[in-house]
PDB file of C-alpha atoms in Angstrom:
ATOM      1  CA  GLY I   1      77.409  48.201 108.178  1.00  0.00           C
ATOM      2  CA  LYS I   2      79.182  45.707 107.019  1.00  0.00           C
ATOM      3  CA  GLY I   3      83.177  45.406 107.675  1.00  0.00           C
ATOM      4  CA  LEU I   4      82.554  48.545 110.834  1.00  0.00           C
ATOM      5  CA  SER I   5      82.876  47.876 114.514  1.00  0.00           C
ATOM      6  CA  LYS I   6      80.284  49.601 116.852  1.00  0.00           C
ATOM      7  CA  ALA I   7      82.156  48.799 119.367  1.00  0.00           C
ATOM      8  CA  GLN I   8      82.225  51.494 122.162  1.00  0.00           C
ATOM      9  CA  GLU I   9      86.004  51.503 122.517  1.00  0.00           C
ATOM     10  CA  ASP I  10      86.419  52.121 118.024  1.00  0.00           C
ATOM     11  CA  ASN I  11      84.268  55.003 118.131  1.00  0.00           C
ATOM     12  CA  LEU I  12      86.143  57.191 120.649  1.00  0.00           C
ATOM     13  CA  VAL I  13      85.644  61.150 119.206  1.00  0.00           C
ATOM     14  CA  PRO I  14      89.205  63.302 119.387  1.00  0.00           C
ATOM     15  CA  LEU I  15      89.297  66.464 120.877  1.00  0.00           C
ATOM     16  CA  VAL I  16      89.703  70.288 120.414  1.00  0.00           C
ATOM     17  CA  TYR I  17      92.382  72.074 122.792  1.00  0.00           C
ATOM     18  CA  VAL I  18      93.354  75.801 122.858  1.00  0.00           C
ATOM     19  CA  LEU I  19      97.213  75.927 122.432  1.00  0.00           C
ATOM     20  CA  GLN I  20      99.033  78.049 125.206  1.00  0.00           C
ATOM     21  CA  ALA I  21     102.887  79.278 125.506  1.00  0.00           C
ATOM     22  CA  ASN I  22     103.765  76.204 127.338  1.00  0.00           C
ATOM     23  CA  SER I  23     102.100  73.492 125.786  1.00  0.00           C
ATOM     24  CA  PRO I  24     104.199  70.774 124.187  1.00  0.00           C
ATOM     25  CA  GLN I  25     102.384  71.219 120.661  1.00  0.00           C
ATOM     26  CA  VAL I  26     104.174  74.623 120.487  1.00  0.00           C
ATOM     27  CA  ASN I  27     108.306  73.370 121.311  1.00  0.00           C
ATOM     28  CA  LYS I  28     109.707  72.519 118.212  1.00  0.00           C
ATOM     29  CA  ARG I  29     112.263  70.664 120.451  1.00  0.00           C
ATOM     30  CA  ASP I  30     109.122  68.728 122.003  1.00  0.00           C
ATOM     31  CA  PRO I  31     108.179  65.200 120.452  1.00  0.00           C
ATOM     32  CA  ALA I  32     104.733  66.252 121.053  1.00  0.00           C
ATOM     33  CA  TYR I  33     105.200  69.155 118.373  1.00  0.00           C
ATOM     34  CA  VAL I  34     102.691  69.299 115.621  1.00  0.00           C
ATOM     35  CA  GLN I  35     103.850  70.862 112.373  1.00  0.00           C
ATOM     36  CA  GLY I  36     103.137  74.987 112.657  1.00  0.00           C
ATOM     37  CA  ALA I  37     101.160  75.487 116.293  1.00  0.00           C
ATOM     38  CA  GLU I  38     101.775  78.282 117.597  1.00  0.00           C
ATOM     39  CA  ALA I  39      99.792  79.907 121.336  1.00  0.00           C
ATOM     40  CA  GLY I  40      96.373  80.453 120.462  1.00  0.00           C
ATOM     41  CA  ASP I  41      95.891  79.117 117.956  1.00  0.00           C
ATOM     42  CA  ILE I  42      93.204  75.667 118.024  1.00  0.00           C
ATOM     43  CA  TRP I  43      94.116  72.329 117.868  1.00  0.00           C
ATOM     44  CA  LEU I  44      92.228  70.155 116.166  1.00  0.00           C
ATOM     45  CA  ARG I  45      93.527  66.373 116.739  1.00  0.00           C
ATOM     46  CA  ASN I  46      93.546  64.086 114.179  1.00  0.00           C
ATOM     47  CA  ALA I  47      92.219  66.441 112.084  1.00  0.00           C
ATOM     48  CA  PRO I  48      93.198  66.171 107.816  1.00  0.00           C
ATOM     49  CA  GLU I  49      94.399  69.837 108.747  1.00  0.00           C
ATOM     50  CA  PRO I  50      95.078  70.214 112.961  1.00  0.00           C
ATOM     51  CA  ILE I  51      95.568  73.512 113.280  1.00  0.00           C
ATOM     52  CA  VAL I  52      93.479  76.512 113.431  1.00  0.00           C
ATOM     53  CA  GLY I  53      94.375  79.901 113.311  1.00  0.00           C
ATOM     54  CA  GLY I  54      93.189  81.368 116.526  1.00  0.00           C
ATOM     55  CA  ASP I  55      92.125  84.529 114.516  1.00  0.00           C
ATOM     56  CA  GLU I  56      90.202  83.024 111.784  1.00  0.00           C
ATOM     57  CA  GLY I  57      88.665  80.421 114.233  1.00  0.00           C
ATOM     58  CA  PHE I  58      86.102  77.552 113.019  1.00  0.00           C
ATOM     59  CA  TYR I  59      82.235  76.585 113.025  1.00  0.00           C
ATOM     60  CA  PHE I  60      80.973  74.243 115.855  1.00  0.00           C
ATOM     61  CA  GLN I  61      77.402  72.948 115.127  1.00  0.00           C
ATOM     62  CA  PRO I  62      77.264  72.129 119.208  1.00  0.00           C
ATOM     63  CA  CYS I  63      75.097  68.508 119.727  1.00  0.00           C
ATOM     64  CA  TYR I  64      75.379  67.321 123.111  1.00  0.00           C
ATOM     65  CA  PHE I  65      76.428  68.456 126.385  1.00  0.00           C
ATOM     66  CA  SER I  66      77.908  67.001 129.523  1.00  0.00           C
ATOM     67  CA  LYS I  67      79.894  67.240 132.792  1.00  0.00           C
ATOM     68  CA  CYS I  68      82.724  65.195 133.957  1.00  0.00           C
ATOM     69  CA  PHE I  69      85.502  64.698 136.549  1.00  0.00           C
ATOM     70  CA  ILE I  70      88.803  63.483 134.883  1.00  0.00           C
ATOM     71  CA  GLU I  71      91.893  61.730 137.022  1.00  0.00           C
ATOM     72  CA  TRP I  72      94.964  62.571 136.554  1.00  0.00           C
ATOM     73  CA  VAL I  73      98.119  62.198 137.714  1.00  0.00           C
ATOM     74  CA  PRO I  74      99.732  65.300 139.028  1.00  0.00           C
ATOM     75  CA  ARG I  75     103.195  66.267 137.025  1.00  0.00           C
ATOM     76  CA  SER I  76     105.257  66.114 139.965  1.00  0.00           C
ATOM     77  CA  GLU I  77     104.055  62.574 139.325  1.00  0.00           C
ATOM     78  CA  GLY I  78     105.093  62.451 135.826  1.00  0.00           C
ATOM     79  CA  GLY I  79     101.465  63.383 134.543  1.00  0.00           C
ATOM     80  CA  GLY I  80      98.704  61.420 132.492  1.00  0.00           C
ATOM     81  CA  PHE I  81      95.068  60.407 132.142  1.00  0.00           C
ATOM     82  CA  VAL I  82      93.875  57.882 135.020  1.00  0.00           C
ATOM     83  CA  ALA I  83      90.302  57.983 133.921  1.00  0.00           C
ATOM     84  CA  ARG I  84      86.820  59.762 133.696  1.00  0.00           C
ATOM     85  CA  HIS I  85      84.268  59.735 136.376  1.00  0.00           C
ATOM     86  CA  HIS I  86      80.344  60.837 135.517  1.00  0.00           C
ATOM     87  CA  THR I  87      80.147  62.314 138.958  1.00  0.00           C
ATOM     88  CA  MET I  88      82.887  63.856 142.028  1.00  0.00           C
ATOM     89  CA  PRO I  89      84.247  59.878 143.062  1.00  0.00           C
ATOM     90  CA  PRO I  90      83.343  60.274 146.407  1.00  0.00           C
ATOM     91  CA  GLU I  91      86.761  59.815 148.215  1.00  0.00           C
ATOM     92  CA  ALA I  92      88.189  62.790 146.851  1.00  0.00           C
ATOM     93  CA  ARG I  93      89.172  65.616 148.766  1.00  0.00           C
ATOM     94  CA  LEU I  94      89.316  69.307 148.719  1.00  0.00           C
ATOM     95  CA  THR I  95      92.716  69.896 149.651  1.00  0.00           C
ATOM     96  CA  GLU I  96      95.306  72.853 149.068  1.00  0.00           C
ATOM     97  CA  ASP I  97      97.246  72.778 145.545  1.00  0.00           C
ATOM     98  CA  PRO I  98     100.724  71.556 146.850  1.00  0.00           C
ATOM     99  CA  GLN I  99     102.264  73.943 143.893  1.00  0.00           C
ATOM    100  CA  ASN I 100     100.370  76.902 144.521  1.00  0.00           C
ATOM    101  CA  PRO I 101      98.909  77.090 148.191  1.00  0.00           C
ATOM    102  CA  ALA I 102      96.018  80.171 146.806  1.00  0.00           C
ATOM    103  CA  ARG I 103      94.503  77.402 144.942  1.00  0.00           C
ATOM    104  CA  LYS I 104      91.906  74.107 145.913  1.00  0.00           C
ATOM    105  CA  LYS I 105      91.335  71.230 144.026  1.00  0.00           C
ATOM    106  CA  PHE I 106      89.812  67.886 144.687  1.00  0.00           C
ATOM    107  CA  TYR I 107      92.718  64.768 145.430  1.00  0.00           C
ATOM    108  CA  MET I 108      92.700  60.956 145.331  1.00  0.00           C
ATOM    109  CA  PRO I 109      94.421  59.212 148.233  1.00  0.00           C
ATOM    110  CA  SER I 110      96.443  58.030 145.576  1.00  0.00           C
ATOM    111  CA  GLY I 111      97.392  62.060 145.323  1.00  0.00           C
ATOM    112  CA  ASN I 112      95.671  62.094 141.774  1.00  0.00           C
ATOM    113  CA  GLU I 113      93.912  65.267 140.731  1.00  0.00           C
ATOM    114  CA  ILE I 114      89.904  65.627 140.290  1.00  0.00           C
ATOM    115  CA  ILE I 115      89.471  68.113 137.339  1.00  0.00           C
ATOM    116  CA  GLU I 116      86.160  69.271 136.802  1.00  0.00           C
ATOM    117  CA  THR I 117      85.337  69.173 133.010  1.00  0.00           C
ATOM    118  CA  ARG I 118      82.180  70.497 131.104  1.00  0.00           C
ATOM    119  CA  GLU I 119      82.224  69.077 127.406  1.00  0.00           C
ATOM    120  CA  HIS I 120      80.527  70.269 124.793  1.00  0.00           C
ATOM    121  CA  VAL I 121      80.301  67.616 121.467  1.00  0.00           C
ATOM    122  CA  GLY I 122      79.838  68.360 118.361  1.00  0.00           C
ATOM    123  CA  LEU I 123      80.525  69.008 114.232  1.00  0.00           C
ATOM    124  CA  VAL I 124      82.982  71.058 112.698  1.00  0.00           C
ATOM    125  CA  HIS I 125      82.204  72.696 110.120  1.00  0.00           C
ATOM    126  CA  ILE I 126      85.306  73.116 107.476  1.00  0.00           C
ATOM    127  CA  GLY I 127      84.126  73.590 103.744  1.00  0.00           C
ATOM    128  CA  ASP I 128      82.111  70.843 102.901  1.00  0.00           C
ATOM    129  CA  GLN I 129      83.680  68.077 105.706  1.00  0.00           C
ATOM    130  CA  ARG I 130      81.556  67.911 108.881  1.00  0.00           C
ATOM    131  CA  MET I 131      84.109  66.221 111.589  1.00  0.00           C
ATOM    132  CA  PRO I 132      82.577  65.076 115.603  1.00  0.00           C
ATOM    133  CA  PHE I 133      84.619  66.884 117.920  1.00  0.00           C
ATOM    134  CA  VAL I 134      84.858  67.191 121.477  1.00  0.00           C
ATOM    135  CA  ILE I 135      85.302  70.794 123.586  1.00  0.00           C
ATOM    136  CA  PRO I 136      86.774  69.992 127.120  1.00  0.00           C
ATOM    137  CA  LEU I 137      86.359  73.057 128.701  1.00  0.00           C
ATOM    138  CA  THR I 138      87.776  73.183 132.669  1.00  0.00           C
ATOM    139  CA  SER I 139      88.466  76.284 134.662  1.00  0.00           C
ATOM    140  CA  THR I 140      88.148  79.991 133.844  1.00  0.00           C
ATOM    141  CA  GLY I 141      86.690  77.562 130.518  1.00  0.00           C
ATOM    142  CA  HIS I 142      83.646  77.414 132.377  1.00  0.00           C
ATOM    143  CA  SER I 143      82.755  81.071 131.973  1.00  0.00           C
ATOM    144  CA  PHE I 144      83.196  80.399 128.100  1.00  0.00           C
ATOM    145  CA  SER I 145      80.883  77.338 128.668  1.00  0.00           C
ATOM    146  CA  ARG I 146      77.876  79.054 130.290  1.00  0.00           C
ATOM    147  CA  LYS I 147      77.997  82.179 128.174  1.00  0.00           C
ATOM    148  CA  TRP I 148      77.675  79.931 125.124  1.00  0.00           C
ATOM    149  CA  MET I 149      74.708  77.599 126.919  1.00  0.00           C
ATOM    150  CA  PHE I 150      73.531  80.825 127.480  1.00  0.00           C
ATOM    151  CA  MET I 151      73.376  81.618 123.797  1.00  0.00           C
ATOM    152  CA  MET I 152      71.868  78.639 123.001  1.00  0.00           C
ATOM    153  CA  ASN I 153      69.566  78.824 125.173  1.00  0.00           C
ATOM    154  CA  ALA I 154      68.283  81.819 123.507  1.00  0.00           C
ATOM    155  CA  LYS I 155      67.826  80.264 120.142  1.00  0.00           C
ATOM    156  CA  GLN I 156      63.488  79.891 119.536  1.00  0.00           C
ATOM    157  CA  ILE I 157      61.062  79.621 116.812  1.00  0.00           C
ATOM    158  CA  ASP I 158      57.523  80.219 117.683  1.00  0.00           C
ATOM    159  CA  GLY I 159      58.161  80.814 121.429  1.00  0.00           C
ATOM    160  CA  ALA I 160      59.163  76.568 121.432  1.00  0.00           C
ATOM    161  CA  ASP I 161      63.065  75.831 121.885  1.00  0.00           C
ATOM    162  CA  VAL I 162      65.409  74.443 119.577  1.00  0.00           C
ATOM    163  CA  PRO I 163      68.019  71.570 119.911  1.00  0.00           C
ATOM    164  CA  SER I 164      71.529  72.756 120.389  1.00  0.00           C
ATOM    165  CA  PHE I 165      72.494  71.243 116.840  1.00  0.00           C
ATOM    166  CA  ALA I 166      70.023  73.818 115.113  1.00  0.00           C
ATOM    167  CA  CYS I 167      72.600  76.298 114.732  1.00  0.00           C
ATOM    168  CA  VAL I 168      76.466  76.399 113.784  1.00  0.00           C
ATOM    169  CA  TYR I 169      78.856  79.132 115.653  1.00  0.00           C
ATOM    170  CA  LYS I 170      81.931  80.887 115.384  1.00  0.00           C
ATOM    171  CA  LEU I 171      84.137  79.785 117.909  1.00  0.00           C
ATOM    172  CA  LYS I 172      88.069  81.682 118.240  1.00  0.00           C
ATOM    173  CA  THR I 173      90.527  82.682 120.399  1.00  0.00           C
ATOM    174  CA  VAL I 174      90.833  85.598 122.872  1.00  0.00           C
ATOM    175  CA  PHE I 175      94.130  86.841 124.744  1.00  0.00           C
ATOM    176  CA  LYS I 176      94.169  87.069 128.657  1.00  0.00           C
ATOM    177  CA  THR I 177      96.173  89.258 130.011  1.00  0.00           C
ATOM    178  CA  ASN I 178      96.583  89.649 134.393  1.00  0.00           C
ATOM    179  CA  LYS I 179      98.817  90.130 136.639  1.00  0.00           C
ATOM    180  CA  ALA I 180     100.435  87.035 136.970  1.00  0.00           C
ATOM    181  CA  GLY I 181     100.861  86.227 133.083  1.00  0.00           C
ATOM    182  CA  ASP I 182      98.753  85.784 129.707  1.00  0.00           C
ATOM    183  CA  TRP I 183      97.184  82.639 127.989  1.00  0.00           C
ATOM    184  CA  TYR I 184      94.079  82.133 125.620  1.00  0.00           C
ATOM    185  CA  MET I 185      90.789  81.121 126.023  1.00  0.00           C
ATOM    186  CA  LEU I 186      87.866  80.524 123.469  1.00  0.00           C
ATOM    187  CA  ASP I 187      85.422  82.773 122.509  1.00  0.00           C
ATOM    188  CA  VAL I 188      82.325  82.778 120.538  1.00  0.00           C
ATOM    189  CA  GLU I 189      79.915  84.956 117.951  1.00  0.00           C
ATOM    190  CA  ASP I 190      76.632  83.825 117.769  1.00  0.00           C
ATOM    191  CA  GLY I 191      74.713  81.474 115.912  1.00  0.00           C
ATOM    192  CA  ASP I 192      72.764  80.526 111.991  1.00  0.00           C
ATOM    193  CA  TRP I 193      70.456  78.059 111.323  1.00  0.00           C
ATOM    194  CA  VAL I 194      72.218  75.249 109.816  1.00  0.00           C
ATOM    195  CA  SER I 195      70.589  73.081 106.932  1.00  0.00           C
ATOM    196  CA  ASP I 196      67.856  70.353 107.620  1.00  0.00           C
ATOM    197  CA  ARG I 197      70.824  68.046 106.267  1.00  0.00           C
ATOM    198  CA  ASP I 198      73.789  69.289 109.018  1.00  0.00           C
ATOM    199  CA  PHE I 199      70.317  69.268 111.366  1.00  0.00           C
ATOM    200  CA  GLU I 200      70.048  65.325 110.795  1.00  0.00           C
ATOM    201  CA  ALA I 201      73.886  64.803 110.718  1.00  0.00           C
ATOM    202  CA  GLY I 202      73.543  66.636 113.918  1.00  0.00           C
ATOM    203  CA  LEU I 203      71.145  64.786 115.836  1.00  0.00           C
ATOM    204  CA  GLN I 204      72.648  61.497 114.591  1.00  0.00           C
ATOM    205  CA  ILE I 205      75.778  62.924 116.955  1.00  0.00           C
ATOM    206  CA  HIS I 206      73.892  63.540 120.211  1.00  0.00           C
ATOM    207  CA  ASP I 207      71.855  60.432 120.244  1.00  0.00           C
ATOM    208  CA  ALA I 208      75.084  58.227 119.709  1.00  0.00           C
ATOM    209  CA  PHE I 209      76.681  59.946 122.999  1.00  0.00           C
ATOM    210  CA  ALA I 210      73.426  60.260 124.748  1.00  0.00           C
ATOM    211  CA  SER I 211      73.138  56.288 124.038  1.00  0.00           C
ATOM    212  CA  GLY I 212      77.363  55.744 125.109  1.00  0.00           C
ATOM    213  CA  ARG I 213      77.531  54.270 121.907  1.00  0.00           C
ATOM    214  CA  LYS I 214      80.416  57.057 120.851  1.00  0.00           C
ATOM    215  CA  GLN I 215      82.091  58.833 123.617  1.00  0.00           C
ATOM    216  CA  ALA I 216      85.681  61.363 123.995  1.00  0.00           C
ATOM    217  CA  GLU I 217      88.825  59.994 123.635  1.00  0.00           C
ATOM    218  CA  ALA I 218      91.185  59.848 126.390  1.00  0.00           C
ATOM    219  CA  PRO I 219      92.558  63.699 126.958  1.00  0.00           C
ATOM    220  CA  VAL I 220      96.277  64.400 126.492  1.00  0.00           C
ATOM    221  CA  ALA I 221      98.362  66.985 127.979  1.00  0.00           C
ATOM    222  CA  HIS I 222      98.297  69.820 125.770  1.00  0.00           C
ATOM    223  CA  VAL I 223      99.289  72.914 128.432  1.00  0.00           C
ATOM    224  CA  ALA I 224     100.319  72.573 132.780  1.00  0.00           C
ATOM    225  CA  GLU I 225      97.134  73.993 134.042  1.00  0.00           C
ATOM    226  CA  GLU I 226      99.032  74.991 137.335  1.00  0.00           C
ATOM    227  CA  ASP I 227     101.137  76.858 134.752  1.00  0.00           C
ATOM    228  CA  LEU I 228      98.067  79.258 133.988  1.00  0.00           C
ATOM    229  CA  PRO I 229      97.474  81.973 135.708  1.00  0.00           C
ATOM    230  CA  ILE I 230      93.666  81.795 136.283  1.00  0.00           C
TER     231      ILE I 230
END
């Protein structure tokens, strides 16, 4: 361990994003553009090859799950991440969305928005590589998260539940549409058992997040939530 930092701020794990048509990462004129990115692709932030085609997908070994409440500066005020809360801040109030009266959102007295987020922590499997990532899910992503969790809970050996990191799953994106517009979201294919080596690696990631030694990095603006037809 010589030469390594164990400080939490030096052990932040990058996030996985599904790119939309209005994501800055797909706009060649935007400073946030990522080479080769298109709507429906999956962005593995900071990975050596960060863009994965949505139809191709990737294998993910889930290791840890948590819920949090992300505080954002509204886009109309410049946008940006403020804080990750473990519980809903008591001062947050459910209020009519000024951009869309049909919606209600939680707002802080400062005007910042609170978005409930489900975070799946795990290892991306690409060839022989195993890279830790966090998949944050909001809005309709919650339904995908619950579907995936149902799959995980169904995994048993001799009638006993197994840990989430005992299996690896294929994640892709699917195209959704309604009268308000179009968007992409994740979908999951049922998983296979992992090797003993990958099981041990998954256990290490689980324990690192459960203890707080590792945590997810601050999210970046990859799409305007209010622009999605959901």
